PDB file of C-alpha atoms in Angstrom:
ATOM      1  CA  MET A 924     147.256 114.027  88.953  1.00 62.00           C
ATOM      2  CA  LYS A 925     145.646 110.969  90.490  1.00 70.00           C
ATOM      3  CA  LYS A 926     145.097 107.965  88.250  1.00 82.00           C
ATOM      4  CA  LYS A 927     141.754 106.285  88.912  1.00 86.00           C
ATOM      5  CA  ILE A 928     141.095 102.716  87.808  1.00 86.00           C
ATOM      6  CA  ARG A 929     137.520 101.494  88.091  1.00 87.00           C
ATOM      7  CA  VAL A 930     137.086  97.815  88.934  1.00 86.00           C
ATOM      8  CA  ARG A 931     133.673  96.151  88.907  1.00 86.00           C
ATOM      9  CA  ALA A 932     132.984  93.598  91.603  1.00 86.00           C
ATOM     10  CA  SER A 933     132.137  90.934  89.045  1.00 84.00           C
ATOM     11  CA  SER A 934     135.478  91.383  87.249  1.00 88.00           C
ATOM     12  CA  PHE A 935     137.867  91.585  90.209  1.00 88.00           C
ATOM     13  CA  GLY A 936     138.561  87.855  90.266  1.00 89.00           C
ATOM     14  CA  THR A 937     139.470  87.899  86.569  1.00 92.00           C
ATOM     15  CA  LEU A 938     142.529  90.021  87.374  1.00 92.00           C
ATOM     16  CA  PHE A 939     144.016  87.109  89.325  1.00 93.00           C
ATOM     17  CA  ASP A 940     142.879  84.407  86.905  1.00 94.00           C
ATOM     18  CA  CYS A 941     144.260  86.073  83.760  1.00 95.00           C
ATOM     19  CA  ALA A 942     145.393  89.683  84.060  1.00 95.00           C
ATOM     20  CA  HIS A 943     145.819  89.833  80.267  1.00 96.00           C
ATOM     21  CA  ARG A 944     142.137  89.046  79.819  1.00 95.00           C
ATOM     22  CA  PHE A 945     141.214  91.563  82.530  1.00 93.00           C
ATOM     23  CA  GLU A 946     143.171  94.318  80.790  1.00 93.00           C
ATOM     24  CA  GLY A 947     141.543  93.557  77.451  1.00 93.00           C
ATOM     25  CA  GLU A 948     137.978  93.434  78.695  1.00 92.00           C
ATOM     26  CA  GLN A 949     137.979  95.934  81.548  1.00 90.00           C
ATOM     27  CA  LEU A 950     140.592  98.531  80.597  1.00 90.00           C
ATOM     28  CA  LEU A 951     140.735  98.295  76.796  1.00 91.00           C
ATOM     29  CA  LYS A 952     136.979  97.588  76.592  1.00 91.00           C
ATOM     30  CA  LEU A 953     137.234  94.742  74.066  1.00 92.00           C
ATOM     31  CA  TYR A 954     133.789  93.371  73.300  1.00 87.00           C
ATOM     32  CA  ARG A 955     132.473  89.803  73.340  1.00 86.00           C
ATOM     33  CA  ALA A 956     128.865  88.747  72.792  1.00 86.00           C
ATOM     34  CA  SER A 957     127.160  86.761  75.562  1.00 89.00           C
ATOM     35  CA  SER A 958     126.961  82.997  75.108  1.00 90.00           C
ATOM     36  CA  LEU A 959     123.836  80.862  75.327  1.00 93.00           C
ATOM     37  CA  ARG A 960     124.799  79.650  78.790  1.00 91.00           C
ATOM     38  CA  ALA A 961     125.617  83.150  80.004  1.00 92.00           C
ATOM     39  CA  TRP A 962     122.283  84.474  78.769  1.00 95.00           C
ATOM     40  CA  LEU A 963     120.522  81.513  80.396  1.00 96.00           C
ATOM     41  CA  GLY A 964     122.046  82.658  83.678  1.00 95.00           C
ATOM     42  CA  THR A 965     121.021  86.268  83.086  1.00 95.00           C
ATOM     43  CA  SER A 966     117.412  85.219  82.491  1.00 97.00           C
ATOM     44  CA  ILE A 967     117.338  83.011  85.603  1.00 97.00           C
ATOM     45  CA  HIS A 968     118.640  85.904  87.665  1.00 95.00           C
ATOM     46  CA  ALA A 969     115.935  88.171  86.278  1.00 95.00           C
ATOM     47  CA  SER A 970     113.072  85.809  87.145  1.00 97.00           C
ATOM     48  CA  THR A 971     114.323  84.868  90.617  1.00 97.00           C
ATOM     49  CA  ALA A 972     114.933  88.549  91.393  1.00 95.00           C
ATOM     50  CA  ALA A 973     111.368  89.379  90.345  1.00 96.00           C
ATOM     51  CA  PHE A 974     110.082  86.633  92.646  1.00 97.00           C
ATOM     52  CA  ASP A 975     112.162  87.796  95.620  1.00 95.00           C
ATOM     53  CA  GLN A 976     111.395  91.494  95.145  1.00 95.00           C
ATOM     54  CA  ALA A 977     107.658  90.830  95.083  1.00 96.00           C
ATOM     55  CA  ARG A 978     107.919  88.871  98.338  1.00 94.00           C
ATOM     56  CA  ILE A 979     109.934  91.659  99.974  1.00 94.00           C
ATOM     57  CA  GLU A 980     107.200  94.123  99.000  1.00 94.00           C
ATOM     58  CA  GLY A 981     104.484  91.804 100.315  1.00 94.00           C
ATOM     59  CA  LYS A 982     102.940  91.278  96.900  1.00 95.00           C
ATOM     60  CA  ALA A 983     101.243  88.034  95.926  1.00 92.00           C
ATOM     61  CA  ILE A 984     103.332  86.126  93.419  1.00 93.00           C
ATOM     62  CA  THR A 985     103.736  82.519  92.355  1.00 96.00           C
ATOM     63  CA  ALA A 986     106.687  80.756  90.799  1.00 97.00           C
ATOM     64  CA  ASN A 987     104.687  80.539  87.571  1.00 96.00           C
ATOM     65  CA  ASP A 988     104.096  84.293  87.603  1.00 96.00           C
ATOM     66  CA  ALA A 989     107.804  85.002  87.880  1.00 97.00           C
ATOM     67  CA  ALA A 990     108.630  82.311  85.305  1.00 98.00           C
ATOM     68  CA  ASP A 991     107.084  84.601  82.707  1.00 97.00           C
ATOM     69  CA  VAL A 992     109.971  86.981  83.374  1.00 97.00           C
ATOM     70  CA  PHE A 993     112.435  84.203  82.599  1.00 98.00           C
ATOM     71  CA  VAL A 994     110.748  83.273  79.327  1.00 98.00           C
ATOM     72  CA  SER A 995     110.477  86.891  78.192  1.00 97.00           C
ATOM     73  CA  SER A 996     114.124  87.610  78.996  1.00 97.00           C
ATOM     74  CA  PHE A 997     115.412  84.377  77.500  1.00 97.00           C
ATOM     75  CA  TRP A 998     113.657  84.769  74.152  1.00 97.00           C
ATOM     76  CA  ASN A 999     114.002  88.549  73.875  1.00 96.00           C
ATOM     77  CA  PRO A1000     117.630  89.354  74.735  1.00 94.00           C
ATOM     78  CA  SER A1001     118.491  92.975  75.427  1.00 91.00           C
ATOM     79  CA  GLU A1002     122.052  92.541  74.147  1.00 91.00           C
ATOM     80  CA  GLU A1003     123.929  90.567  71.510  1.00 92.00           C
ATOM     81  CA  VAL A1004     123.940  86.838  72.265  1.00 92.00           C
ATOM     82  CA  ASP A1005     125.671  84.027  70.375  1.00 89.00           C
ATOM     83  CA  PHE A1006     123.193  81.174  70.784  1.00 89.00           C
ATOM     84  CA  LYS A1007     125.425  78.592  69.082  1.00 87.00           C
ATOM     85  CA  ASP A1008     126.422  75.850  71.509  1.00 83.00           C
ATOM     86  CA  ALA A1009     127.649  72.416  70.464  1.00 71.00           C
ATOM     87  CA  LYS A1010     126.237  70.705  73.551  1.00 85.00           C
ATOM     88  CA  LEU A1011     123.021  72.603  74.230  1.00 91.00           C
ATOM     89  CA  THR A1012     120.103  73.822  72.128  1.00 94.00           C
ATOM     90  CA  ARG A1013     118.147  76.924  73.011  1.00 95.00           C
ATOM     91  CA  GLN A1014     115.066  74.812  73.753  1.00 96.00           C
ATOM     92  CA  GLN A1015     117.060  72.566  76.112  1.00 96.00           C
ATOM     93  CA  ALA A1016     118.469  75.619  77.852  1.00 96.00           C
ATOM     94  CA  GLU A1017     114.964  77.000  78.361  1.00 97.00           C
ATOM     95  CA  LEU A1018     113.836  73.757  80.033  1.00 97.00           C
ATOM     96  CA  ILE A1019     116.845  73.804  82.357  1.00 97.00           C
ATOM     97  CA  GLY A1020     116.159  77.430  83.221  1.00 97.00           C
ATOM     98  CA  LEU A1021     112.512  76.798  84.035  1.00 98.00           C
ATOM     99  CA  LYS A1022     113.454  73.829  86.201  1.00 98.00           C
ATOM    100  CA  LEU A1023     116.028  75.858  88.127  1.00 98.00           C
ATOM    101  CA  HIS A1024     113.606  78.754  88.543  1.00 98.00           C
ATOM    102  CA  ALA A1025     110.949  76.433  89.992  1.00 98.00           C
ATOM    103  CA  LYS A1026     113.432  74.798  92.384  1.00 98.00           C
ATOM    104  CA  TYR A1027     114.724  78.168  93.546  1.00 97.00           C
ATOM    105  CA  CYS A1028     111.231  79.443  94.313  1.00 97.00           C
ATOM    106  CA  ALA A1029     110.202  76.235  96.093  1.00 97.00           C
ATOM    107  CA  GLU A1030     113.374  75.184  97.925  1.00 97.00           C
ATOM    108  CA  ILE A1031     115.646  78.200  98.428  1.00 96.00           C
ATOM    109  CA  ALA A1032     113.622  81.409  98.538  1.00 95.00           C
ATOM    110  CA  PRO A1033     111.302  80.291 101.388  1.00 94.00           C
ATOM    111  CA  ALA A1034     114.327  79.686 103.637  1.00 93.00           C
ATOM    112  CA  MET A1035     115.905  83.085 102.979  1.00 93.00           C
ATOM    113  CA  HIS A1036     115.122  86.363 104.729  1.00 93.00           C
ATOM    114  CA  TYR A1037     115.986  88.941 102.099  1.00 93.00           C
ATOM    115  CA  GLU A1038     116.077  92.653 102.802  1.00 91.00           C
ATOM    116  CA  SER A1039     116.939  93.840  99.315  1.00 90.00           C
ATOM    117  CA  VAL A1040     117.393  92.695  95.741  1.00 91.00           C
ATOM    118  CA  GLU A1041     119.589  94.579  93.269  1.00 83.00           C
ATOM    119  CA  MET A1042     120.868  96.894  95.988  1.00 83.00           C
ATOM    120  CA  ALA A1043     122.339 100.117  94.570  1.00 82.00           C
ATOM    121  CA  LEU A1044     125.945 100.518  95.720  1.00 89.00           C
ATOM    122  CA  ARG A1045     128.051 103.639  96.157  1.00 90.00           C
ATOM    123  CA  PRO A1046     131.490 103.481  94.460  1.00 91.00           C
ATOM    124  CA  LEU A1047     134.312 103.076  96.968  1.00 90.00           C
ATOM    125  CA  GLU A1048     137.576 104.925  96.324  1.00 90.00           C
ATOM    126  CA  ILE A1049     140.702 103.340  97.798  1.00 88.00           C
ATOM    127  CA  ASP A1050     143.887 105.417  97.878  1.00 86.00           C
ATOM    128  CA  CYS A1051     146.711 103.023  97.033  1.00 82.00           C
ATOM    129  CA  GLY A1052     149.490 105.555  97.488  1.00 80.00           C
ATOM    130  CA  GLY A1053     151.477 107.426  94.888  1.00 79.00           C
ATOM    131  CA  ASP A1054     149.158 108.612  92.143  1.00 85.00           C
ATOM    132  CA  LEU A1055     146.828 105.603  92.084  1.00 87.00           C
ATOM    133  CA  THR A1056     143.254 105.267  93.325  1.00 90.00           C
ATOM    134  CA  ILE A1057     141.211 102.096  92.790  1.00 88.00           C
ATOM    135  CA  VAL A1058     137.482 102.735  92.523  1.00 89.00           C
ATOM    136  CA  LEU A1059     135.418  99.663  93.385  1.00 88.00           C
ATOM    137  CA  THR A1060     132.023  99.661  91.690  1.00 86.00           C
ATOM    138  CA  GLY A1061     129.147  97.258  91.266  1.00 78.00           C
ATOM    139  CA  THR A1062     125.444  96.653  91.231  1.00 73.00           C
ATOM    140  CA  MET A1063     124.296  93.593  93.094  1.00 76.00           C
ATOM    141  CA  ASP A1064     121.979  92.541  90.283  1.00 69.00           C
ATOM    142  CA  ARG A1065     122.706  88.911  91.057  1.00 71.00           C
ATOM    143  CA  ALA A1066     123.233  89.239  94.785  1.00 80.00           C
ATOM    144  CA  ARG A1067     120.702  89.764  97.527  1.00 87.00           C
ATOM    145  CA  VAL A1068     121.080  91.033 101.094  1.00 90.00           C
ATOM    146  CA  ALA A1069     119.871  88.424 103.562  1.00 91.00           C
ATOM    147  CA  ARG A1070     119.331  88.793 107.291  1.00 91.00           C
ATOM    148  CA  MET A1071     120.667  85.913 109.382  1.00 89.00           C
ATOM    149  CA  ALA A1072     121.407  85.330 113.043  1.00 86.00           C
ATOM    150  CA  SER A1073     125.003  86.438 112.414  1.00 86.00           C
ATOM    151  CA  GLY A1074     123.878  89.670 110.776  1.00 89.00           C
ATOM    152  CA  LYS A1075     123.761  90.949 107.203  1.00 92.00           C
ATOM    153  CA  VAL A1076     124.966  88.451 104.587  1.00 94.00           C
ATOM    154  CA  ILE A1077     125.511  89.004 100.859  1.00 94.00           C
ATOM    155  CA  SER A1078     123.901  86.059  99.075  1.00 92.00           C
ATOM    156  CA  ASP A1079     125.095  85.819  95.472  1.00 92.00           C
ATOM    157  CA  VAL A1080     123.125  83.744  92.970  1.00 94.00           C
ATOM    158  CA  LYS A1081     125.458  81.827  90.674  1.00 94.00           C
ATOM    159  CA  THR A1082     124.591  79.807  87.585  1.00 95.00           C
ATOM    160  CA  GLY A1083     126.933  77.472  85.734  1.00 91.00           C
ATOM    161  CA  GLY A1084     127.942  73.889  85.216  1.00 88.00           C
ATOM    162  CA  ARG A1085     130.384  73.212  88.062  1.00 88.00           C
ATOM    163  CA  LEU A1086     128.941  74.723  91.202  1.00 94.00           C
ATOM    164  CA  ILE A1087     127.985  71.681  93.280  1.00 95.00           C
ATOM    165  CA  ASP A1088     130.239  68.671  93.912  1.00 92.00           C
ATOM    166  CA  GLN A1089     129.272  64.996  94.000  1.00 88.00           C
ATOM    167  CA  GLU A1090     128.529  65.221  97.729  1.00 91.00           C
ATOM    168  CA  GLY A1091     126.072  68.059  97.116  1.00 92.00           C
ATOM    169  CA  ILE A1092     128.391  70.703  98.588  1.00 95.00           C
ATOM    170  CA  VAL A1093     128.337  74.152  96.992  1.00 96.00           C
ATOM    171  CA  THR A1094     131.888  75.269  96.310  1.00 92.00           C
ATOM    172  CA  THR A1095     133.029  78.767  97.276  1.00 92.00           C
ATOM    173  CA  LYS A1096     136.449  78.460  95.644  1.00 89.00           C
ATOM    174  CA  GLY A1097     137.286  81.476  93.534  1.00 88.00           C
ATOM    175  CA  ARG A1098     134.285  83.488  94.728  1.00 90.00           C
ATOM    176  CA  ALA A1099     135.899  85.606  97.448  1.00 91.00           C
ATOM    177  CA  ALA A1100     137.024  88.474  95.213  1.00 90.00           C
ATOM    178  CA  GLN A1101     133.541  89.301  93.932  1.00 91.00           C
ATOM    179  CA  LEU A1102     131.693  88.647  97.176  1.00 92.00           C
ATOM    180  CA  GLY A1103     134.358  90.452  99.195  1.00 92.00           C
ATOM    181  CA  THR A1104     133.945  93.489  96.956  1.00 91.00           C
ATOM    182  CA  TYR A1105     130.182  93.333  97.444  1.00 91.00           C
ATOM    183  CA  GLN A1106     130.694  93.222 101.210  1.00 93.00           C
ATOM    184  CA  LEU A1107     132.937  96.299 101.119  1.00 92.00           C
ATOM    185  CA  LEU A1108     130.570  98.214  98.845  1.00 91.00           C
ATOM    186  CA  SER A1109     127.521  97.272 100.900  1.00 92.00           C
ATOM    187  CA  GLU A1110     129.164  98.491 104.094  1.00 93.00           C
ATOM    188  CA  HIS A1111     130.266 101.679 102.359  1.00 93.00           C
ATOM    189  CA  THR A1112     126.708 102.262 101.118  1.00 92.00           C
ATOM    190  CA  ASP A1113     124.658 101.810 104.281  1.00 90.00           C
ATOM    191  CA  GLY A1114     127.258 101.814 107.071  1.00 92.00           C
ATOM    192  CA  GLU A1115     126.250  98.404 108.397  1.00 92.00           C
ATOM    193  CA  GLU A1116     128.935  95.756 108.770  1.00 93.00           C
ATOM    194  CA  THR A1117     128.437  92.493 106.904  1.00 94.00           C
ATOM    195  CA  SER A1118     129.009  89.140 108.557  1.00 93.00           C
ATOM    196  CA  GLY A1119     129.959  87.301 105.372  1.00 94.00           C
ATOM    197  CA  GLY A1120     129.027  86.119 101.936  1.00 93.00           C
ATOM    198  CA  GLN A1121     127.211  83.092 100.592  1.00 95.00           C
ATOM    199  CA  ILE A1122     126.763  81.365  97.225  1.00 95.00           C
ATOM    200  CA  ILE A1123     123.329  80.270  96.012  1.00 96.00           C
ATOM    201  CA  ALA A1124     124.125  77.697  93.330  1.00 96.00           C
ATOM    202  CA  LEU A1125     121.768  76.992  90.440  1.00 97.00           C
ATOM    203  CA  GLN A1126     123.636  74.450  88.330  1.00 96.00           C
ATOM    204  CA  THR A1127     122.749  74.595  84.647  1.00 95.00           C
ATOM    205  CA  THR A1128     123.110  70.877  83.924  1.00 93.00           C
ATOM    206  CA  THR A1129     120.277  68.558  82.867  1.00 92.00           C
ATOM    207  CA  ALA A1130     119.530  67.455  86.444  1.00 94.00           C
ATOM    208  CA  ALA A1131     119.454  71.125  87.515  1.00 95.00           C
ATOM    209  CA  PRO A1132     120.588  70.712  91.149  1.00 96.00           C
ATOM    210  CA  VAL A1133     120.424  73.684  93.527  1.00 97.00           C
ATOM    211  CA  GLY A1134     122.120  74.426  96.826  1.00 96.00           C
ATOM    212  CA  VAL A1135     123.363  77.051  99.260  1.00 96.00           C
ATOM    213  CA  SER A1136     126.926  77.349 100.520  1.00 95.00           C
ATOM    214  CA  LYS A1137     128.128  78.050 104.010  1.00 94.00           C
ATOM    215  CA  VAL A1138     128.572  81.703 104.998  1.00 94.00           C
ATOM    216  CA  PHE A1139     132.219  82.739 104.675  1.00 93.00           C
ATOM    217  CA  ASP A1140     134.230  85.900 105.260  1.00 92.00           C
ATOM    218  CA  ALA A1141     135.046  87.033 101.719  1.00 93.00           C
ATOM    219  CA  LYS A1142     135.988  90.566 102.800  1.00 93.00           C
ATOM    220  CA  ARG A1143     139.072  89.306 104.651  1.00 92.00           C
ATOM    221  CA  VAL A1144     140.541  88.081 101.358  1.00 92.00           C
ATOM    222  CA  MET A1145     140.158  91.590  99.914  1.00 92.00           C
ATOM    223  CA  VAL A1146     141.632  93.602 102.774  1.00 93.00           C
ATOM    224  CA  GLY A1147     144.038  91.047 104.255  1.00 91.00           C
ATOM    225  CA  ASP A1148     145.233  90.908 107.856  1.00 88.00           C
ATOM    226  CA  GLU A1149     148.428  91.095 109.861  1.00 88.00           C
ATOM    227  CA  ASN A1150     149.625  87.833 108.321  1.00 90.00           C
ATOM    228  CA  GLN A1151     148.529  88.023 104.695  1.00 91.00           C
ATOM    229  CA  GLU A1152     148.282  90.777 102.104  1.00 94.00           C
ATOM    230  CA  GLY A1153     144.816  91.462 100.680  1.00 93.00           C
ATOM    231  CA  LEU A1154     143.833  91.296  97.013  1.00 92.00           C
ATOM    232  CA  ILE A1155     143.270  95.060  96.850  1.00 91.00           C
ATOM    233  CA  SER A1156     146.889  95.693  97.796  1.00 91.00           C
ATOM    234  CA  MET A1157     148.054  93.097  95.263  1.00 92.00           C
ATOM    235  CA  ALA A1158     145.865  94.638  92.559  1.00 91.00           C
ATOM    236  CA  ALA A1159     147.378  98.061  93.259  1.00 90.00           C
ATOM    237  CA  LYS A1160     150.856  96.691  92.562  1.00 91.00           C
ATOM    238  CA  ILE A1161     149.688  95.210  89.252  1.00 91.00           C
ATOM    239  CA  PHE A1162     148.115  98.497  88.176  1.00 90.00           C
ATOM    240  CA  LYS A1163     151.131 100.575  89.233  1.00 89.00           C
ATOM    241  CA  ILE A1164     153.543  98.384  87.268  1.00 88.00           C
ATOM    242  CA  GLY A1165     151.151  97.958  84.360  1.00 89.00           C
ATOM    243  CA  LEU A1166     152.182  94.324  83.881  1.00 92.00           C
ATOM    244  CA  PHE A1167     149.096  92.278  82.943  1.00 94.00           C
ATOM    245  CA  THR A1168     150.460  88.774  82.592  1.00 96.00           C
ATOM    246  CA  PRO A1169     148.600  86.064  80.619  1.00 95.00           C
ATOM    247  CA  ASN A1170     147.524  82.689  81.978  1.00 95.00           C
ATOM    248  CA  PRO A1171     147.099  80.131  79.177  1.00 94.00           C
ATOM    249  CA  MET A1172     146.376  77.517  81.883  1.00 94.00           C
ATOM    250  CA  SER A1173     143.182  79.314  82.918  1.00 93.00           C
ATOM    251  CA  GLN A1174     140.002  77.273  82.540  1.00 89.00           C
ATOM    252  CA  LEU A1175     138.529  80.327  80.812  1.00 89.00           C
ATOM    253  CA  CYS A1176     141.290  80.529  78.203  1.00 93.00           C
ATOM    254  CA  ASP A1177     138.904  79.939  75.304  1.00 89.00           C
ATOM    255  CA  LYS A1178     137.260  81.996  72.577  1.00 86.00           C
ATOM    256  CA  LYS A1179     133.901  81.388  74.295  1.00 83.00           C
ATOM    257  CA  TYR A1180     135.002  83.275  77.393  1.00 88.00           C
ATOM    258  CA  CYS A1181     137.711  85.769  76.438  1.00 91.00           C
ATOM    259  CA  ALA A1182     137.258  88.852  74.272  1.00 91.00           C
ATOM    260  CA  ARG A1183     141.022  88.996  73.722  1.00 93.00           C
ATOM    261  CA  TRP A1184     141.260  85.456  72.326  1.00 90.00           C
ATOM    262  CA  GLY A1185     141.489  86.456  68.663  1.00 89.00           C
ATOM    263  CA  THR A1186     144.602  88.605  69.147  1.00 92.00           C
ATOM    264  CA  CYS A1187     146.209  86.871  72.134  1.00 93.00           C
ATOM    265  CA  ALA A1188     149.683  85.475  71.432  1.00 93.00           C
ATOM    266  CA  TYR A1189     149.771  83.470  74.651  1.00 94.00           C
ATOM    267  CA  LYS A1190     146.675  81.272  74.366  1.00 88.00           C
ATOM    268  CA  GLY A1191     147.107  77.517  74.556  1.00 69.00           C
TER     269      GLY A1191
END
């Protein structure tokens, strides 16, 4: 009997950062409440998506109109959120979110040619040999499909504190697994090849800088080539062996980020 392991696009990178955390959260379904900063990001995604969807449909909308979506989401969470944060109050987070929303609507959205927001994706089953099948799943609730001269590009909105360097360059490091999965799922869904992925960075620091990365081929990292093995093949080996090694050196090895923290014997 075939063993099927479902892997969400947003969690694929976690497997290679800390497989022990991945196993706990994705396979054992250990629960962790969202943090203030995570919920700030969720609310920003909701308001920018509302703005972009209205423009796609040709509806009149202003940044202020869509900002109401941010405020409603931020102050009325639909899931459990731990709003305690030693460095940020909820009121400060709201101001940062509103600033980022306004900058996105004024500086980024007008330059993008979106075709869809929150594109529904068909699960993709990958036969890894033996009795194992990996099922890639995902909803691009934070990503949008943009049309560029090179073709269809998956543009993923990211929020966080370390997205843009001192030179104003948006980093793509560590983003290939999720975006590559989105590329594969998008192609599987509509049959159209993607030309790459792109990060839209909304940095949740006081200055609230925004930026857009270069377009890069994230799918290649997933499937590999004649010279290098892809992450899907590597993941299959991990799942077949069942060895989910810990990484106490991970930047996310903290009780704020890992649902397995309380019982983990390997944390720093």
